[in-house]
Amino acid sequence: MPDADGHPTPGEMELRAVLGALADPLRYEIVSALLAEPPETARHCSSFGLPISKSTRTHHFRVLREAGLIRQVDRGNSRMATLRRAELDARFPGLLDLVAQNLAERPADPPADR
């Protein structure tokens, strides 16, 4: 049973829920950004610079949290998100490695036209 904040235990993480969460481009970018950080890095949910409303951002982080991809902790009037890297690696070996590999293979954004 998920904890009071909606975080499932590793045994409760379902592959379909994790893949469904990663299928959305914005949520994939959030996970990719956290994966590029040192392990256990916590970031404010607003620090990702997503071009969406606060309510939509809340929805995306809830989906990631309930799938088990991130852990969120309240810090005053904001929430911090941390990638559950070790738990995900234990439950779904190689999944985050594929995301990291895809991130490394992505072509760089073209320079902006002037």
PDB file of C-alpha atoms in Angstrom, residues 22 27-43 48 64 69-70 81-86 88-89 94-104 106:
ATOM      1  CA  LEU A  22       7.480   7.922 -18.979  1.00  0.00           C
ATOM      2  CA  ARG A  27       7.349  13.628 -17.554  1.00  0.00           C
ATOM      3  CA  TYR A  28      10.149  11.963 -19.537  1.00  0.00           C
ATOM      4  CA  GLU A  29      12.019  15.298 -19.489  1.00  0.00           C
ATOM      5  CA  ILE A  30      11.576  15.571 -15.713  1.00  0.00           C
ATOM      6  CA  VAL A  31      12.997  12.083 -15.171  1.00  0.00           C
ATOM      7  CA  SER A  32      15.813  12.771 -17.660  1.00  0.00           C
ATOM      8  CA  ALA A  33      16.696  15.994 -15.844  1.00  0.00           C
ATOM      9  CA  LEU A  34      16.811  14.202 -12.492  1.00  0.00           C
ATOM     10  CA  LEU A  35      18.820  11.367 -14.017  1.00  0.00           C
ATOM     11  CA  ALA A  36      21.424  13.883 -15.227  1.00  0.00           C
ATOM     12  CA  GLU A  37      21.899  15.128 -11.640  1.00  0.00           C
ATOM     13  CA  PRO A  38      24.047  13.428  -8.995  1.00  0.00           C
ATOM     14  CA  PRO A  39      22.182  10.661  -7.122  1.00  0.00           C
ATOM     15  CA  GLU A  40      19.788  11.814  -4.402  1.00  0.00           C
ATOM     16  CA  THR A  41      19.600  15.353  -5.822  1.00  0.00           C
ATOM     17  CA  ALA A  42      16.345  17.023  -4.804  1.00  0.00           C
ATOM     18  CA  ARG A  43      14.885  19.763  -6.968  1.00  0.00           C
ATOM     19  CA  PHE A  48      12.297  22.348 -14.243  1.00  0.00           C
ATOM     20  CA  LEU A  64       5.451  10.318 -11.526  1.00  0.00           C
ATOM     21  CA  LEU A  69       9.585   7.227 -10.304  1.00  0.00           C
ATOM     22  CA  ILE A  70      10.073  10.099  -7.877  1.00  0.00           C
ATOM     23  CA  ALA A  81      11.427  15.858  -6.101  1.00  0.00           C
ATOM     24  CA  THR A  82      14.077  13.140  -6.038  1.00  0.00           C
ATOM     25  CA  LEU A  83      14.479  10.310  -8.534  1.00  0.00           C
ATOM     26  CA  ARG A  84      14.067   6.919  -6.834  1.00  0.00           C
ATOM     27  CA  ARG A  85      17.097   5.642  -8.728  1.00  0.00           C
ATOM     28  CA  ALA A  86      18.242   2.810  -6.446  1.00  0.00           C
ATOM     29  CA  LEU A  88      13.969   1.625  -9.694  1.00  0.00           C
ATOM     30  CA  ASP A  89      17.278  -0.050 -10.567  1.00  0.00           C
ATOM     31  CA  GLY A  94      18.373  -1.405 -16.871  1.00  0.00           C
ATOM     32  CA  LEU A  95      15.320   0.831 -17.307  1.00  0.00           C
ATOM     33  CA  LEU A  96      16.998   4.039 -16.147  1.00  0.00           C
ATOM     34  CA  ASP A  97      20.136   3.048 -18.051  1.00  0.00           C
ATOM     35  CA  LEU A  98      18.031   3.063 -21.237  1.00  0.00           C
ATOM     36  CA  VAL A  99      16.669   6.513 -20.405  1.00  0.00           C
ATOM     37  CA  ALA A 100      20.203   7.782 -19.722  1.00  0.00           C
ATOM     38  CA  GLN A 101      21.474   6.219 -22.953  1.00  0.00           C
ATOM     39  CA  ASN A 102      18.656   7.837 -24.904  1.00  0.00           C
ATOM     40  CA  LEU A 103      19.489  11.155 -23.276  1.00  0.00           C
ATOM     41  CA  ALA A 104      23.155  10.826 -24.266  1.00  0.00           C
ATOM     42  CA  ARG A 106      19.878  12.748 -28.429  1.00  0.00           C
TER      43      ARG A 106
END
